[in-house]
Amino acid sequence: MIRALLPGPVVGVDAFGDAPEGVLLPAEEAVVAGVAAGRRREFATVRHCARRALRELGGGPGSAAPRGVALLPDGDGVPGWPDGVVGSMTHTRGYRAAVVARAPDVARLGIDAEPDRPLRDGVLETIASPAERAALPLACRGGGGGGVCRDRLLFCAKEAAYKAWFPHARVRLGFRDVEVSFDGPAAAGGRFEARVRHGAGELLRGRWGAGGGLLVAVVAMPGAACRARW
Ligand SMILES: CC(C)(COP(=O)(O)OP(=O)(O)OC[C@H]1O[C@@H](n2cnc3c(N)ncnc32)[C@H](O)[C@@H]1OP(=O)(O)O)[C@@H](O)C(=O)NCCC(=O)NCCS
């Protein structure tokens, strides 16, 4: 499902089931020692996806290691990638996905996946500005109208933007610090902009897709070496 959302320099691998036991490297095993089985499975499978994506991207430190490199979270939970690589990971019920790219080609990369289900009562009011709420089609607040749950899609786009922005900025944002606008009422996918309102601000761009009861949003910003538009 993910490939259609990715600009040329970005490689993504997703999974709808879990990888077999034993895909974690020893340093990763240590991170999830003693955690619940579900958390361990998502942690392992998304790293399996990430290593497949890194292999597809090719080259770089650690790419020749038979089992690949360990992808360890730092103190903020941000995954560490091999030098010269940017990446992001997400997991939600029944779905895991990882995206990677070379740093000169892509400056910011973030992915989020969510179930295509309405947000709980009151959450939209917390995460969305009045302008964002006004832009949601009435029928699609919390689903209905034959389309996706656009309240959840808004949440998903904000999380993808946050994951693209945080590893570089290292500043925690509130949901109202990122203003998202979508390019239209498309039924199963489209583009969005996410304006970060912190410091000098930053405009991030992304794409979203829907299918199989899932929403996926990817933010990918061109790096210095990228001349292509996407
Ligand atoms: C970090 C956060 C965005 C993760 O999103 P999520 O929907 O809970 O979980 P997902 O499964 O989609 O993503 C989890 C993965 O994101 C990555 N991640 C965790 N913290 C991260 C961070 N600060 N920055 C970038 N990536 C992060 C990790 O790879 C993690 O997987 P792992 O623990 O297996 O390594 C979320 O938990 C969070 O802290 N949100 C509060 C901050 C926020 O959203 N502010 C407003 C946004 S506008």
mmCIF file of C-alpha atoms and ligand atoms in Angstrom:
data_model
loop_
_atom_site.group_PDB
_atom_site.id
_atom_site.type_symbol
_atom_site.label_atom_id
_atom_site.label_comp_id
_atom_site.label_asym_id
_atom_site.label_seq_id
_atom_site.Cartn_x
_atom_site.Cartn_y
_atom_site.Cartn_z
ATOM 1 C CA MET A 1 0.000 0.000 0.000
ATOM 2 C CA ILE A 2 2.884 2.312 0.753
ATOM 3 C CA ARG A 3 4.740 2.530 -2.548
ATOM 4 C CA ALA A 4 2.216 4.787 -4.254
ATOM 5 C CA LEU A 5 2.813 7.430 -1.576
ATOM 6 C CA LEU A 6 6.569 7.669 -1.982
ATOM 7 C CA PRO A 7 8.561 10.083 -4.125
ATOM 8 C CA GLY A 8 11.390 8.543 -6.211
ATOM 9 C CA PRO A 9 14.267 8.759 -3.705
ATOM 10 C CA VAL A 10 12.281 7.144 -0.871
ATOM 11 C CA VAL A 11 12.129 3.373 -0.359
ATOM 12 C CA GLY A 12 9.362 1.905 1.778
ATOM 13 C CA VAL A 13 8.468 -1.591 2.919
ATOM 14 C CA ASP A 14 5.294 -2.498 4.767
ATOM 15 C CA ALA A 15 3.799 -5.628 6.309
ATOM 16 C CA PHE A 16 0.277 -6.718 7.233
ATOM 17 C CA GLY A 17 1.425 -9.560 9.457
ATOM 18 C CA ASP A 18 4.303 -10.081 11.837
ATOM 19 C CA ALA A 19 7.766 -11.356 10.991
ATOM 20 C CA PRO A 20 8.860 -14.690 12.486
ATOM 21 C CA GLU A 21 10.706 -14.643 15.809
ATOM 22 C CA GLY A 22 14.427 -14.111 15.603
ATOM 23 C CA VAL A 23 14.654 -11.098 13.323
ATOM 24 C CA LEU A 24 15.904 -8.810 16.096
ATOM 25 C CA LEU A 25 19.620 -8.173 16.515
ATOM 26 C CA PRO A 26 21.089 -8.651 20.019
ATOM 27 C CA ALA A 27 21.218 -4.900 20.788
ATOM 28 C CA GLU A 28 17.547 -4.596 19.772
ATOM 29 C CA GLU A 29 16.621 -7.632 21.865
ATOM 30 C CA ALA A 30 17.974 -5.775 24.883
ATOM 31 C CA VAL A 31 15.615 -2.828 24.210
ATOM 32 C CA VAL A 32 12.476 -4.978 24.306
ATOM 33 C CA ALA A 33 13.536 -7.467 26.969
ATOM 34 C CA GLY A 34 10.579 -7.925 29.299
ATOM 35 C CA VAL A 35 8.057 -5.860 27.318
ATOM 36 C CA ALA A 36 4.616 -7.157 26.310
ATOM 37 C CA ALA A 37 4.532 -9.633 23.436
ATOM 38 C CA GLY A 38 2.535 -7.276 21.181
ATOM 39 C CA ARG A 39 5.024 -4.450 21.584
ATOM 40 C CA ARG A 40 7.878 -6.847 20.914
ATOM 41 C CA ARG A 41 6.218 -8.084 17.710
ATOM 42 C CA GLU A 42 5.602 -4.604 16.307
ATOM 43 C CA PHE A 43 9.129 -3.502 17.255
ATOM 44 C CA ALA A 44 10.619 -6.537 15.516
ATOM 45 C CA THR A 45 8.465 -6.513 12.399
ATOM 46 C CA VAL A 46 8.929 -2.830 11.671
ATOM 47 C CA ARG A 47 12.698 -3.311 11.938
ATOM 48 C CA HIS A 48 12.458 -6.251 9.581
ATOM 49 C CA CYS A 49 10.678 -3.885 7.155
ATOM 50 C CA ALA A 50 13.305 -1.187 7.732
ATOM 51 C CA ARG A 51 16.210 -3.541 7.036
ATOM 52 C CA ARG A 52 14.553 -4.716 3.834
ATOM 53 C CA ALA A 53 14.114 -1.070 2.818
ATOM 54 C CA LEU A 54 17.761 -0.304 3.670
ATOM 55 C CA ARG A 55 18.906 -3.249 1.571
ATOM 56 C CA GLU A 56 16.824 -1.980 -1.325
ATOM 57 C CA LEU A 57 18.288 1.495 -0.872
ATOM 58 C CA GLY A 58 21.728 -0.165 -1.044
ATOM 59 C CA GLY A 59 25.254 0.842 -0.028
ATOM 60 C CA GLY A 60 26.173 2.729 3.100
ATOM 61 C CA PRO A 61 27.697 1.594 6.383
ATOM 62 C CA GLY A 62 26.362 -1.669 7.675
ATOM 63 C CA SER A 63 24.687 -2.637 4.414
ATOM 64 C CA ALA A 64 27.189 -5.444 3.943
ATOM 65 C CA ALA A 65 26.553 -6.910 7.410
ATOM 66 C CA PRO A 66 24.752 -10.230 6.892
ATOM 67 C CA ARG A 67 21.865 -9.276 9.196
ATOM 68 C CA GLY A 68 22.063 -5.498 8.697
ATOM 69 C CA VAL A 69 22.497 -2.822 11.359
ATOM 70 C CA ALA A 70 20.692 -2.483 14.684
ATOM 71 C CA LEU A 71 18.047 0.266 14.638
ATOM 72 C CA LEU A 72 17.958 1.475 18.225
ATOM 73 C CA PRO A 73 15.750 4.180 19.726
ATOM 74 C CA ASP A 74 17.525 7.080 21.396
ATOM 75 C CA GLY A 75 16.396 8.781 24.598
ATOM 76 C CA ASP A 76 13.582 10.554 22.727
ATOM 77 C CA GLY A 77 12.404 7.358 21.020
ATOM 78 C CA VAL A 78 13.838 8.463 17.671
ATOM 79 C CA PRO A 79 15.271 5.491 15.782
ATOM 80 C CA GLY A 80 18.958 5.681 14.862
ATOM 81 C CA TRP A 81 19.685 5.112 11.168
ATOM 82 C CA PRO A 82 22.987 4.346 9.441
ATOM 83 C CA ASP A 83 25.056 7.449 8.638
ATOM 84 C CA GLY A 84 23.758 9.284 5.601
ATOM 85 C CA VAL A 85 20.270 7.779 5.842
ATOM 86 C CA VAL A 86 17.003 9.328 7.008
ATOM 87 C CA GLY A 87 14.075 7.136 7.907
ATOM 88 C CA SER A 88 10.868 6.699 9.832
ATOM 89 C CA MET A 89 8.761 3.830 11.133
ATOM 90 C CA THR A 90 5.158 3.266 12.141
ATOM 91 C CA HIS A 91 3.023 0.464 13.486
ATOM 92 C CA THR A 92 -0.650 0.161 14.123
ATOM 93 C CA ARG A 93 -2.960 -2.802 14.530
ATOM 94 C CA GLY A 94 -2.364 -5.134 11.566
ATOM 95 C CA TYR A 95 0.128 -2.906 9.815
ATOM 96 C CA ARG A 96 3.813 -1.965 10.077
ATOM 97 C CA ALA A 97 5.830 0.231 7.697
ATOM 98 C CA ALA A 98 9.279 1.773 7.355
ATOM 99 C CA VAL A 99 10.578 4.372 4.909
ATOM 100 C CA VAL A 100 14.215 5.300 4.211
ATOM 101 C CA ALA A 101 16.144 7.605 1.866
ATOM 102 C CA ARG A 102 19.626 9.042 1.428
ATOM 103 C CA ALA A 103 20.157 12.227 3.408
ATOM 104 C CA PRO A 104 21.333 14.399 0.495
ATOM 105 C CA ASP A 105 18.197 13.501 -1.449
ATOM 106 C CA VAL A 106 15.686 13.791 1.363
ATOM 107 C CA ALA A 107 15.937 16.204 4.289
ATOM 108 C CA ARG A 108 12.903 15.184 6.350
ATOM 109 C CA LEU A 109 11.004 11.919 6.366
ATOM 110 C CA GLY A 110 8.095 10.864 8.539
ATOM 111 C CA ILE A 111 5.405 8.205 8.328
ATOM 112 C CA ASP A 112 2.319 7.464 10.365
ATOM 113 C CA ALA A 113 -0.396 4.835 10.011
ATOM 114 C CA GLU A 114 -3.745 4.851 11.784
ATOM 115 C CA PRO A 115 -6.912 2.777 11.687
ATOM 116 C CA ASP A 116 -9.526 4.421 9.465
ATOM 117 C CA ARG A 117 -11.841 4.921 12.408
ATOM 118 C CA PRO A 118 -13.234 8.054 14.047
ATOM 119 C CA LEU A 119 -11.252 9.716 16.791
ATOM 120 C CA ARG A 120 -12.679 9.367 20.260
ATOM 121 C CA ASP A 121 -15.159 12.052 21.306
ATOM 122 C CA GLY A 122 -13.433 15.304 22.148
ATOM 123 C CA VAL A 123 -10.077 14.472 20.554
ATOM 124 C CA LEU A 124 -10.700 16.442 17.373
ATOM 125 C CA GLU A 125 -11.377 19.579 19.418
ATOM 126 C CA THR A 126 -8.027 19.071 21.152
ATOM 127 C CA ILE A 127 -5.849 18.453 18.118
ATOM 128 C CA ALA A 128 -7.445 20.696 15.491
ATOM 129 C CA SER A 129 -7.539 24.466 15.135
ATOM 130 C CA PRO A 130 -10.866 26.130 14.302
ATOM 131 C CA ALA A 131 -9.651 26.508 10.702
ATOM 132 C CA GLU A 132 -8.770 22.823 10.437
ATOM 133 C CA ARG A 133 -12.158 21.849 11.886
ATOM 134 C CA ALA A 134 -13.970 24.155 9.501
ATOM 135 C CA ALA A 135 -12.161 22.525 6.558
ATOM 136 C CA LEU A 136 -13.372 19.025 7.472
ATOM 137 C CA PRO A 137 -16.392 18.016 5.411
ATOM 138 C CA LEU A 138 -19.283 17.621 7.850
ATOM 139 C CA ALA A 139 -20.106 14.116 6.631
ATOM 140 C CA CYS A 140 -16.528 12.994 7.103
ATOM 141 C CA ARG A 141 -15.986 14.090 10.670
ATOM 142 C CA GLY A 142 -15.662 10.709 12.234
ATOM 143 C CA GLY A 143 -16.391 8.864 9.001
ATOM 144 C CA GLY A 144 -19.582 8.432 7.077
ATOM 145 C CA GLY A 145 -20.355 9.938 3.707
ATOM 146 C CA GLY A 146 -18.601 7.053 1.966
ATOM 147 C CA GLY A 147 -15.168 8.567 2.534
ATOM 148 C CA VAL A 148 -12.375 8.052 4.980
ATOM 149 C CA CYS A 149 -12.476 9.342 8.560
ATOM 150 C CA ARG A 150 -10.975 12.744 7.928
ATOM 151 C CA ASP A 151 -10.693 13.577 11.589
ATOM 152 C CA ARG A 152 -8.369 10.581 11.976
ATOM 153 C CA LEU A 153 -6.622 11.519 8.733
ATOM 154 C CA LEU A 154 -5.855 14.953 10.181
ATOM 155 C CA PHE A 155 -4.355 13.264 13.249
ATOM 156 C CA CYS A 156 -2.335 10.920 11.035
ATOM 157 C CA ALA A 157 -0.927 13.779 8.933
ATOM 158 C CA LYS A 158 0.095 15.691 12.069
ATOM 159 C CA GLU A 159 1.878 12.668 13.495
ATOM 160 C CA ALA A 160 3.756 12.087 10.208
ATOM 161 C CA ALA A 161 4.792 15.756 10.175
ATOM 162 C CA TYR A 162 5.933 15.538 13.791
ATOM 163 C CA LYS A 163 8.020 12.447 13.073
ATOM 164 C CA ALA A 164 9.638 14.184 10.099
ATOM 165 C CA TRP A 165 10.355 17.350 12.081
ATOM 166 C CA PHE A 166 11.325 16.208 15.567
ATOM 167 C CA PRO A 167 14.532 14.242 14.874
ATOM 168 C CA HIS A 168 16.083 17.392 13.420
ATOM 169 C CA ALA A 169 14.576 20.031 15.746
ATOM 170 C CA ARG A 170 14.402 18.054 19.024
ATOM 171 C CA VAL A 171 11.551 20.236 20.258
ATOM 172 C CA ARG A 172 8.270 18.693 21.379
ATOM 173 C CA LEU A 173 5.219 20.141 19.672
ATOM 174 C CA GLY A 174 1.569 20.242 20.583
ATOM 175 C CA PHE A 175 -0.966 19.224 17.948
ATOM 176 C CA ARG A 176 -1.981 22.854 17.507
ATOM 177 C CA ASP A 177 1.641 23.730 16.623
ATOM 178 C CA VAL A 178 1.182 21.989 13.265
ATOM 179 C CA GLU A 179 -1.517 23.273 10.911
ATOM 180 C CA VAL A 180 -2.497 20.808 8.198
ATOM 181 C CA SER A 181 -4.379 21.518 4.991
ATOM 182 C CA PHE A 182 -5.430 18.931 2.443
ATOM 183 C CA ASP A 183 -5.523 19.510 -1.284
ATOM 184 C CA GLY A 184 -9.124 18.410 -1.740
ATOM 185 C CA PRO A 185 -11.803 15.945 -0.759
ATOM 186 C CA ALA A 186 -10.232 12.945 -2.540
ATOM 187 C CA ALA A 187 -11.697 9.620 -1.477
ATOM 188 C CA ALA A 188 -8.642 7.414 -1.167
ATOM 189 C CA GLY A 189 -5.522 9.542 -1.293
ATOM 190 C CA GLY A 190 -4.028 12.941 -1.942
ATOM 191 C CA ARG A 191 -1.558 15.549 -0.805
ATOM 192 C CA PHE A 192 -1.303 17.791 2.210
ATOM 193 C CA GLU A 193 0.773 20.585 3.647
ATOM 194 C CA ALA A 194 1.785 20.773 7.292
ATOM 195 C CA ARG A 195 2.923 24.138 8.559
ATOM 196 C CA VAL A 196 5.010 23.902 11.731
ATOM 197 C CA ARG A 197 4.442 26.958 13.890
ATOM 198 C CA HIS A 198 7.554 26.954 16.001
ATOM 199 C CA GLY A 199 10.570 29.242 15.755
ATOM 200 C CA ALA A 200 11.051 30.334 12.156
ATOM 201 C CA GLY A 201 8.407 27.806 11.145
ATOM 202 C CA GLU A 202 8.632 25.244 8.386
ATOM 203 C CA LEU A 203 6.363 24.089 5.606
ATOM 204 C CA LEU A 204 6.315 20.315 5.178
ATOM 205 C CA ARG A 205 4.592 18.468 2.367
ATOM 206 C CA GLY A 206 3.130 15.003 2.351
ATOM 207 C CA ARG A 207 0.893 12.459 0.725
ATOM 208 C CA TRP A 208 -1.749 10.221 2.219
ATOM 209 C CA GLY A 209 -3.469 7.047 1.168
ATOM 210 C CA ALA A 210 -6.306 4.887 2.443
ATOM 211 C CA GLY A 211 -7.242 1.258 1.981
ATOM 212 C CA GLY A 212 -8.056 -1.905 3.867
ATOM 213 C CA GLY A 213 -9.269 0.009 6.898
ATOM 214 C CA LEU A 214 -6.015 1.963 7.227
ATOM 215 C CA LEU A 215 -4.800 5.510 6.722
ATOM 216 C CA VAL A 216 -1.142 6.180 5.948
ATOM 217 C CA ALA A 217 0.534 9.591 5.733
ATOM 218 C CA VAL A 218 4.101 10.228 4.570
ATOM 219 C CA VAL A 219 5.961 13.532 4.834
ATOM 220 C CA ALA A 220 9.056 13.727 2.616
ATOM 221 C CA MET A 221 10.968 16.938 2.002
ATOM 222 C CA PRO A 222 13.610 17.217 -0.721
ATOM 223 C CA GLY A 223 17.210 17.565 0.435
ATOM 224 C CA ALA A 224 20.017 19.689 -1.002
ATOM 225 C CA ALA A 225 20.948 17.136 -3.674
ATOM 226 C CA CYS A 226 17.439 16.653 -4.981
ATOM 227 C CA ARG A 227 16.430 18.581 -8.069
ATOM 228 C CA ALA A 228 13.237 16.685 -8.769
ATOM 229 C CA ARG A 229 9.896 18.098 -7.710
ATOM 230 C CA TRP A 230 7.455 15.770 -6.019
HETATM 231 C C1 LIG B 1 6.318 9.788 18.725
HETATM 232 C C2 LIG B 1 4.882 9.610 18.227
HETATM 233 C C3 LIG B 1 4.622 10.640 17.149
HETATM 234 C C4 LIG B 1 4.772 8.175 17.640
HETATM 235 O O1 LIG B 1 3.553 7.998 16.987
HETATM 236 P P1 LIG B 1 2.543 6.807 17.334
HETATM 237 O O2 LIG B 1 1.369 6.966 16.432
HETATM 238 O O3 LIG B 1 2.326 6.776 18.804
HETATM 239 O O4 LIG B 1 3.301 5.476 17.011
HETATM 240 P P2 LIG B 1 3.782 4.847 15.621
HETATM 241 O O5 LIG B 1 3.657 3.390 15.767
HETATM 242 O O6 LIG B 1 3.153 5.475 14.443
HETATM 243 O O7 LIG B 1 5.323 5.243 15.597
HETATM 244 C C5 LIG B 1 6.203 4.745 16.524
HETATM 245 C C6 LIG B 1 7.600 4.876 15.961
HETATM 246 O O8 LIG B 1 7.887 6.256 15.762
HETATM 247 C C7 LIG B 1 9.298 6.438 15.979
HETATM 248 N N1 LIG B 1 9.429 7.519 16.934
HETATM 249 C C8 LIG B 1 9.216 7.492 18.274
HETATM 250 N N2 LIG B 1 9.414 8.716 18.784
HETATM 251 C C9 LIG B 1 9.744 9.525 17.753
HETATM 252 C C10 LIG B 1 10.065 10.899 17.644
HETATM 253 N N3 LIG B 1 10.081 11.692 18.728
HETATM 254 N N4 LIG B 1 10.358 11.404 16.438
HETATM 255 C C11 LIG B 1 10.358 10.617 15.347
HETATM 256 N N5 LIG B 1 10.064 9.296 15.378
HETATM 257 C C12 LIG B 1 9.759 8.777 16.576
HETATM 258 C C13 LIG B 1 9.864 5.114 16.469
HETATM 259 O O9 LIG B 1 10.472 4.468 15.366
HETATM 260 C C14 LIG B 1 8.629 4.358 16.900
HETATM 261 O O10 LIG B 1 8.715 2.976 16.712
HETATM 262 P P3 LIG B 1 9.672 2.067 17.644
HETATM 263 O O11 LIG B 1 9.388 2.481 19.042
HETATM 264 O O12 LIG B 1 9.292 0.666 17.319
HETATM 265 O O13 LIG B 1 11.082 2.423 17.217
HETATM 266 C C15 LIG B 1 3.838 9.752 19.339
HETATM 267 O O14 LIG B 1 3.916 8.683 20.225
HETATM 268 C C16 LIG B 1 4.004 10.990 20.178
HETATM 269 O O15 LIG B 1 4.865 11.107 21.045
HETATM 270 N N6 LIG B 1 3.114 11.937 19.978
HETATM 271 C C17 LIG B 1 3.062 13.099 20.819
HETATM 272 C C18 LIG B 1 3.688 14.210 20.171
HETATM 273 C C19 LIG B 1 2.815 14.738 19.121
HETATM 274 O O16 LIG B 1 2.236 13.978 18.394
HETATM 275 N N7 LIG B 1 2.730 16.067 19.068
HETATM 276 C C20 LIG B 1 1.925 16.726 18.131
HETATM 277 C C21 LIG B 1 2.167 16.347 16.717
HETATM 278 S S1 LIG B 1 1.742 17.679 15.705
#
